[in-house]
Short mmCIF file of C-alpha atoms in Angstrom, two decimals:
data_model
loop_
_atom_site.label_atom_id
_atom_site.label_comp_id
_atom_site.label_asym_id
_atom_site.label_seq_id
_atom_site.Cartn_x
_atom_site.Cartn_y
_atom_site.Cartn_z
CA MET A 17 17.65 -17.06 -22.71
CA PRO A 18 18.12 -13.75 -20.88
CA GLY A 19 18.64 -13.78 -17.14
CA ASN A 20 16.50 -12.15 -14.52
CA PRO A 21 18.44 -9.50 -12.54
CA SER A 22 16.89 -9.41 -9.05
CA LEU A 23 17.38 -7.66 -5.71
CA VAL A 24 17.65 -10.31 -3.00
CA LEU A 25 17.47 -10.00 0.77
CA ARG A 26 19.66 -12.86 2.02
CA LYS A 27 19.32 -12.08 5.73
CA VAL A 28 19.04 -9.09 8.06
CA ASP A 29 21.29 -6.25 6.84
CA ASP A 30 22.30 -8.18 3.72
CA ILE A 31 20.88 -7.16 0.32
CA VAL A 32 22.59 -8.24 -2.90
CA PHE A 33 22.03 -8.27 -6.65
CA GLU A 34 21.61 -11.71 -8.19
CA ASP A 35 20.89 -12.92 -11.72
CA LEU A 36 18.21 -15.59 -11.35
CA ALA A 37 16.42 -17.78 -13.85
CA PRO A 38 13.60 -15.91 -15.62
CA PRO A 39 10.02 -17.12 -15.02
CA LYS A 40 8.26 -19.16 -17.67
CA ILE A 41 4.66 -19.35 -18.82
CA THR A 42 3.24 -22.52 -17.23
CA SER A 43 -0.50 -21.79 -17.50
CA PRO A 44 -2.60 -20.41 -20.36
CA ASN A 45 -3.60 -17.59 -17.99
CA ASP A 46 -0.06 -16.51 -17.10
CA VAL A 47 1.53 -13.23 -18.13
CA ILE A 48 5.14 -12.11 -17.83
CA VAL A 49 5.66 -8.47 -16.86
CA GLU A 50 8.89 -6.63 -17.52
CA VAL A 51 9.05 -4.59 -14.32
CA LYS A 52 9.75 -0.88 -14.83
CA LYS A 53 9.00 0.83 -11.51
CA THR A 54 8.91 -0.42 -7.93
CA GLY A 55 8.15 1.44 -4.71
CA ILE A 56 9.80 0.68 -1.39
CA CYS A 57 7.31 -0.25 1.33
CA GLY A 58 7.77 -0.06 5.08
CA SER A 59 7.36 -3.84 5.25
CA ASP A 60 10.44 -4.23 3.03
CA ILE A 61 12.41 -2.19 5.55
CA HIS A 62 11.12 -4.30 8.45
CA TYR A 63 12.42 -7.45 6.77
CA TYR A 64 15.72 -5.72 5.95
CA ALA A 65 16.21 -4.45 9.52
CA HIS A 66 14.53 -7.14 11.62
CA GLY A 67 13.88 -10.16 9.40
CA LYS A 68 10.23 -10.46 10.37
CA ILE A 69 6.82 -8.83 10.62
CA GLY A 70 4.63 -10.60 13.16
CA PRO A 71 4.30 -14.25 12.08
CA PHE A 72 6.08 -13.67 8.75
CA GLN A 73 9.75 -14.50 9.34
CA LEU A 74 12.62 -14.52 6.87
CA LYS A 75 14.08 -18.03 6.91
CA LYS A 76 15.75 -18.06 3.51
CA PRO A 77 16.76 -15.47 0.86
CA MET A 78 13.92 -13.78 -1.02
CA VAL A 79 13.54 -11.30 -3.86
CA LEU A 80 12.27 -7.98 -2.49
CA GLY A 81 9.50 -5.72 -3.79
CA HIS A 82 5.72 -5.79 -4.15
CA GLU A 83 4.72 -2.27 -5.30
CA SER A 84 5.35 -2.52 -9.04
CA SER A 85 4.27 -1.58 -12.53
CA GLY A 86 5.66 -2.62 -15.87
CA VAL A 87 5.01 -3.71 -19.42
CA ILE A 88 3.62 -7.06 -20.56
CA SER A 89 6.38 -8.98 -22.38
CA GLU A 90 4.73 -12.40 -22.85
CA ILE A 91 1.25 -13.89 -22.46
CA GLY A 92 -0.25 -17.36 -22.23
CA ASP A 93 -2.59 -18.73 -24.86
CA GLY A 94 -5.67 -18.13 -22.70
CA VAL A 95 -5.05 -14.41 -22.07
CA LYS A 96 -7.62 -12.34 -23.95
CA ASN A 97 -7.79 -8.94 -22.25
CA LEU A 98 -4.09 -8.11 -22.22
CA LYS A 99 -1.46 -8.02 -24.93
CA VAL A 100 2.30 -7.66 -25.20
CA GLY A 101 3.23 -4.02 -24.71
CA ASP A 102 0.39 -3.13 -22.34
CA ARG A 103 1.38 -1.00 -19.34
CA VAL A 104 0.13 -2.60 -16.13
CA ALA A 105 0.08 -2.45 -12.34
CA ILE A 106 0.78 -5.74 -10.55
CA GLU A 107 -1.38 -6.87 -7.62
CA PRO A 108 1.22 -8.86 -5.67
CA GLY A 109 -0.93 -11.27 -3.65
CA VAL A 110 -2.51 -14.32 -5.28
CA PRO A 111 -4.84 -16.42 -3.10
CA SER A 112 -5.59 -20.11 -3.31
CA ARG A 113 -8.38 -20.53 -5.84
CA TYR A 114 -9.85 -23.26 -3.59
CA SER A 115 -9.97 -21.45 -0.25
CA ASN A 116 -13.14 -20.49 1.61
CA ALA A 117 -11.76 -16.94 1.87
CA TYR A 118 -11.49 -16.73 -1.91
CA LYS A 119 -14.94 -18.22 -2.46
CA SER A 120 -16.52 -15.85 0.06
CA GLY A 121 -15.05 -12.78 -1.62
CA LYS A 122 -12.45 -12.04 1.06
CA TYR A 123 -9.34 -13.42 -0.57
CA GLU A 124 -7.12 -10.93 1.31
CA ILE A 125 -7.47 -13.06 4.46
CA ASP A 126 -6.66 -16.36 2.75
CA PRO A 127 -4.02 -17.99 5.01
CA ASP A 128 -2.48 -19.69 1.98
CA MET A 129 -2.07 -16.51 -0.08
CA SER A 130 1.16 -16.25 -2.02
CA PHE A 131 2.19 -12.62 -1.48
CA ALA A 132 5.27 -11.24 -3.21
CA ALA A 133 8.29 -10.74 -0.96
CA THR A 134 6.49 -12.11 2.10
CA PRO A 135 7.75 -15.31 3.73
CA PRO A 136 5.07 -18.00 4.09
CA ALA A 137 4.03 -19.25 7.52
CA ASP A 138 5.31 -22.72 6.58
CA PRO A 139 9.13 -22.58 6.37
CA ASN A 140 9.08 -25.60 4.04
CA VAL A 141 7.25 -23.59 1.38
CA PRO A 142 9.50 -21.51 -0.92
CA ASN A 143 9.35 -17.74 -0.57
CA PRO A 144 7.09 -16.13 -3.19
CA PRO A 145 9.29 -14.06 -5.52
CA GLY A 146 9.19 -10.33 -5.11
CA THR A 147 8.79 -7.86 -7.95
CA LEU A 148 12.22 -6.20 -7.76
CA CYS A 149 13.47 -8.07 -10.79
CA LYS A 150 13.38 -7.71 -14.56
CA TYR A 151 10.71 -10.33 -15.26
CA PHE A 152 7.79 -11.23 -12.98
CA LYS A 153 5.09 -13.85 -13.63
CA SER A 154 1.47 -13.33 -12.59
CA PRO A 155 -1.97 -14.72 -13.36
CA GLN A 156 -3.70 -12.41 -15.85
CA ASP A 157 -6.44 -11.43 -13.38
CA PHE A 158 -3.90 -9.97 -10.94
CA VAL A 159 -2.45 -7.43 -13.35
CA TYR A 160 -4.37 -4.30 -14.36
CA LYS A 161 -3.98 -2.26 -17.50
CA LEU A 162 -3.07 1.37 -16.82
CA PRO A 163 -4.90 4.23 -18.59
CA ASP A 164 -2.74 6.39 -20.83
CA CYS A 165 -2.94 9.29 -18.35
CA VAL A 166 -1.46 7.23 -15.50
CA SER A 167 2.34 7.02 -15.55
CA LEU A 168 4.28 3.90 -14.63
CA GLU A 169 5.51 5.75 -11.51
CA LEU A 170 1.91 6.25 -10.41
CA GLY A 171 1.21 2.66 -11.42
CA ALA A 172 3.71 1.57 -8.76
CA MET A 173 1.68 3.54 -6.19
CA VAL A 174 -1.55 1.65 -6.91
CA GLU A 175 -0.55 -0.94 -4.30
CA PRO A 176 -0.31 1.41 -1.27
CA LEU A 177 -3.28 3.43 -2.53
CA SER A 178 -5.30 0.20 -2.55
CA VAL A 179 -4.52 -0.27 1.15
CA GLY A 180 -6.29 3.02 1.89
CA VAL A 181 -9.14 2.29 -0.51
CA HIS A 182 -9.74 -1.04 1.22
CA GLY A 183 -10.08 0.60 4.63
CA ILE A 184 -12.39 3.28 3.27
CA ARG A 185 -14.62 0.72 1.58
CA LEU A 186 -14.81 -1.33 4.79
CA ALA A 187 -16.09 1.77 6.61
CA ASN A 188 -18.53 2.50 3.78
CA LEU A 189 -17.61 6.19 3.75
CA SER A 190 -20.56 8.30 2.59
CA PHE A 191 -20.44 11.60 0.73
CA GLY A 192 -20.17 14.54 3.15
CA GLU A 193 -18.78 12.65 6.13
CA ASN A 194 -15.84 13.93 8.18
CA VAL A 195 -12.67 11.87 8.46
CA VAL A 196 -9.51 11.86 10.56
CA VAL A 197 -6.44 9.94 9.36
CA PHE A 198 -3.68 9.11 11.84
CA GLY A 199 -0.25 8.96 10.21
CA ALA A 200 1.24 10.98 7.36
CA GLY A 201 3.47 8.31 5.90
CA PRO A 202 2.81 7.10 2.35
CA VAL A 203 -0.18 4.93 3.33
CA GLY A 204 -1.69 7.64 5.53
CA LEU A 205 -1.33 10.32 2.87
CA LEU A 206 -2.76 8.05 0.18
CA THR A 207 -5.61 7.03 2.50
CA ALA A 208 -6.44 10.68 3.18
CA SER A 209 -6.28 11.41 -0.55
CA ALA A 210 -8.67 8.57 -1.30
CA ALA A 211 -11.05 9.76 1.43
CA LYS A 212 -11.25 13.17 -0.24
CA ILE A 213 -12.00 11.59 -3.62
CA PHE A 214 -14.59 9.28 -2.05
CA GLY A 215 -16.47 12.40 -0.96
CA ALA A 216 -15.34 13.22 2.57
CA LEU A 217 -16.33 16.79 3.41
CA ASN A 218 -13.40 17.45 5.75
CA VAL A 219 -10.23 15.42 6.21
CA MET A 220 -7.76 15.95 9.04
CA VAL A 221 -4.34 14.27 8.99
CA VAL A 222 -2.56 13.72 12.31
CA ASP A 223 1.19 13.24 12.71
CA ILE A 224 4.13 14.44 14.83
CA PHE A 225 6.13 15.98 11.97
CA ASP A 226 5.06 19.36 10.61
CA SER A 227 6.81 18.71 7.28
CA LYS A 228 4.56 15.69 6.66
CA LEU A 229 1.47 17.62 7.71
CA ASP A 230 2.41 20.46 5.37
CA LEU A 231 2.70 17.92 2.54
CA ALA A 232 -0.77 16.56 3.33
CA LYS A 233 -2.22 20.01 2.66
CA GLU A 234 0.08 20.74 -0.26
CA ILE A 235 -1.04 17.70 -2.24
CA GLY A 236 -4.72 18.35 -1.45
CA ALA A 237 -5.25 15.34 0.83
CA ALA A 238 -6.25 17.33 3.92
CA ASN A 239 -7.90 20.62 4.77
CA TYR A 240 -7.04 20.21 8.48
CA THR A 241 -3.88 18.94 10.16
CA PHE A 242 -2.91 18.32 13.78
CA ASN A 243 0.50 17.79 15.34
CA SER A 244 -0.28 15.38 18.17
CA LYS A 245 3.11 16.03 19.80
CA SER A 246 3.15 19.83 19.91
CA GLY A 247 -0.61 20.32 19.80
CA GLY A 248 -1.48 18.64 23.06
CA GLY A 249 -1.99 15.04 22.02
CA ASN A 250 -5.41 14.70 23.59
CA ALA A 251 -8.94 14.38 22.24
CA SER A 252 -10.14 17.85 23.22
CA ALA A 253 -7.16 19.55 21.54
CA LEU A 254 -7.64 17.54 18.36
CA ILE A 255 -11.37 18.22 18.19
CA LYS A 256 -10.76 21.92 18.79
CA ALA A 257 -8.24 21.97 15.91
CA PHE A 258 -10.92 20.29 13.77
CA ASP A 259 -13.28 23.23 14.42
CA GLY A 260 -15.20 21.24 16.99
CA ILE A 261 -15.92 18.35 14.61
CA ARG A 262 -16.00 14.80 15.90
CA PRO A 263 -15.23 12.67 12.84
CA ASP A 264 -17.64 10.07 11.53
CA ILE A 265 -14.72 7.82 10.59
CA VAL A 266 -11.15 7.52 11.86
CA LEU A 267 -8.62 5.72 9.65
CA GLU A 268 -5.69 4.71 11.87
CA CYS A 269 -2.54 4.17 9.80
CA THR A 270 0.23 4.16 12.44
CA GLY A 271 -0.33 1.12 14.65
CA ALA A 272 0.94 3.23 17.58
CA ALA A 273 -0.88 2.60 20.87
CA PRO A 274 -1.42 6.32 21.70
CA CYS A 275 -2.96 6.89 18.27
CA ILE A 276 -5.27 3.90 18.58
CA LYS A 277 -6.48 5.19 21.95
CA LEU A 278 -6.93 8.72 20.60
CA ALA A 279 -8.85 7.39 17.58
CA VAL A 280 -11.47 5.90 19.89
CA GLU A 281 -11.64 9.06 21.98
CA VAL A 282 -12.19 11.51 19.11
CA VAL A 283 -14.63 9.64 16.86
CA ARG A 284 -18.30 10.61 17.23
CA ASP A 285 -20.72 8.44 19.19
CA GLY A 286 -21.73 5.55 16.96
CA GLY A 287 -18.78 6.24 14.66
CA LYS A 288 -16.30 3.93 12.98
CA VAL A 289 -12.60 3.29 13.50
CA VAL A 290 -10.63 1.42 10.82
CA GLN A 291 -7.32 -0.07 11.95
CA ILE A 292 -5.03 -0.03 8.91
CA GLY A 293 -1.62 0.32 10.55
CA ASN A 294 0.03 -2.77 12.03
CA ALA A 295 0.97 -2.62 15.72
CA SER A 296 4.19 -4.31 16.85
CA GLY A 297 2.25 -6.28 19.47
CA ASP A 298 -0.71 -6.10 21.82
CA VAL A 299 -1.79 -2.58 22.80
CA PRO A 300 -4.02 -1.18 25.58
CA PHE A 301 -7.52 -0.43 24.32
CA PRO A 302 -10.26 1.78 25.88
CA ILE A 303 -12.87 -0.95 25.71
CA ALA A 304 -15.35 0.64 28.15
CA GLU A 305 -15.54 3.85 26.11
CA PHE A 306 -15.66 1.85 22.91
CA SER A 307 -18.65 -0.14 24.15
CA THR A 308 -20.67 2.57 25.88
CA ARG A 309 -20.39 4.88 22.87
CA GLN A 310 -21.37 2.02 20.55
CA LEU A 311 -18.44 2.37 18.19
CA THR A 312 -17.52 0.00 15.37
CA LEU A 313 -13.95 -1.21 14.83
CA PHE A 314 -12.81 -2.66 11.52
CA GLY A 315 -9.59 -4.58 11.07
CA SER A 316 -8.19 -3.82 7.62
CA PHE A 317 -5.62 -6.08 5.94
CA ARG A 318 -4.05 -5.29 2.58
CA TYR A 319 -6.79 -5.08 -0.08
CA GLY A 320 -9.45 -7.26 -1.67
CA TYR A 321 -11.64 -7.61 -4.71
CA GLY A 322 -12.18 -4.32 -6.54
CA ASP A 323 -9.67 -2.26 -4.56
CA TYR A 324 -6.95 -2.27 -7.24
CA ALA A 325 -9.44 -1.43 -9.97
CA THR A 326 -10.91 1.37 -7.85
CA SER A 327 -7.46 2.81 -7.15
CA ILE A 328 -6.66 2.92 -10.85
CA LYS A 329 -9.98 4.66 -11.53
CA ILE A 330 -9.09 7.23 -8.86
CA LEU A 331 -5.81 7.99 -10.64
CA GLU A 332 -7.54 8.06 -14.02
CA GLN A 333 -10.21 10.48 -12.79
CA ASN A 334 -7.56 12.63 -11.13
CA TYR A 335 -5.25 12.93 -14.15
CA GLY A 336 -7.58 12.27 -17.06
CA GLN A 337 -8.56 15.92 -17.60
CA GLY A 338 -5.04 17.30 -17.51
CA LYS A 339 -2.67 18.22 -14.74
CA ASP A 340 -4.11 21.72 -14.41
CA LYS A 341 -7.36 20.14 -13.12
CA ILE A 342 -6.03 17.51 -10.73
CA GLN A 343 -7.66 17.22 -7.32
CA ILE A 344 -4.81 15.41 -5.57
CA ASP A 345 -1.16 15.84 -6.55
CA PHE A 346 -0.15 12.21 -6.05
CA GLU A 347 3.11 12.76 -7.94
CA LYS A 348 4.45 15.00 -5.15
CA LEU A 349 4.56 11.94 -2.91
CA ILE A 350 7.36 10.54 -5.09
CA THR A 351 10.34 12.19 -3.43
CA ASN A 352 13.16 9.91 -4.61
CA VAL A 353 13.81 7.97 -7.81
CA TYR A 354 16.79 5.62 -8.07
CA SER A 355 18.31 3.67 -10.92
CA TRP A 356 18.49 -0.11 -10.70
CA GLU A 357 22.18 0.10 -9.88
CA GLU A 358 21.33 2.34 -6.89
CA ALA A 359 18.66 0.00 -5.47
CA ILE A 360 20.61 -0.96 -2.34
CA LYS A 361 21.36 2.71 -1.70
CA ALA A 362 17.63 3.38 -2.04
CA TYR A 363 16.84 0.86 0.70
CA ASP A 364 19.49 2.32 2.98
CA THR A 365 18.12 5.82 2.40
CA VAL A 366 14.56 4.82 3.27
CA ARG A 367 15.75 2.80 6.26
CA ALA A 368 17.63 5.84 7.57
CA GLY A 369 14.48 7.97 7.27
CA LYS A 370 16.24 10.72 5.36
CA GLY A 371 13.22 12.80 4.36
CA THR A 372 11.75 10.33 1.90
CA VAL A 373 8.03 9.83 1.37
CA LYS A 374 7.75 7.40 -1.54
CA CYS A 375 10.93 6.06 -3.10
CA ILE A 376 10.78 4.49 -6.57
CA ILE A 377 13.40 2.17 -8.07
CA ASN A 378 13.62 1.87 -11.84
CA GLY A 379 13.64 -1.69 -13.17
CA PRO A 380 16.73 -3.22 -14.72
CA GLU A 381 17.20 -2.45 -18.42
#
């Protein structure tokens, strides 16, 4: 029986390679995916550097990774819509099938969700395995077949793209609306890209680094950008840079207190603010302005039913007619690709912030 090479975070500042036991089919609905591509997420870096994100605390070693694609290598007897050899994207969070959240169609807020490479709230429960390994087991309904025009590298980006899609769907973005996205990291850029494809008329991306703002325009995600550090950092300056437009929707992807405040100040009266980025703690909030201007605030957590499928359709629509007709150049977001043997180096590079946008690690061969 072959082993299962895995990348394991043992504790803060301590990542190692380990050869673990491979997963086995235990349900007729199980599939085994041979992982080929995995993206590094900011949450991975938080666990690496700090050992926790809010209530999720690293108490014991865990396999890293949750942004992955691969090839089906084995299926259970009950799997009908997938076959060995299919290229798939893996949705890394599986809820309890008996929870009220699952039954109500909001499985993303299930407190008992098993989410890859995320420590459970109960320290007595084993850590769910991450996807940075050779073989990963999943229920068949949490893996999604990739169209031929969508590469495995792009398949690994379905996870962060789904985060943006979820926020956009919560806000019910309508064709022709104007949108501002705070943050030009991977999630912010993918959220802005999705907003354009959902039909936003104008999209502005806000950040403090001109290189990231230039990339937002270069890939086609934004037709306006604003540097909130050099451009004034206030509502009037931002609105002026947006040709006087007050956005219908603001998608806040930073979690930074000044950005949250500015989001409320710039959105139009009666508009919507979607909080996608996680703050490190409580933040001041302009509640009087929020109330008197009758704004709506949505909390957005991960992704729910339909978001993965929608994200794959976005990539299929974008690349299905050939690269000379693409609307958004998602591939330009992949700035670094590392071999399996370089996986620890990849984490150190992203942690150091050395000009990376989306870093992909190839799976072990």
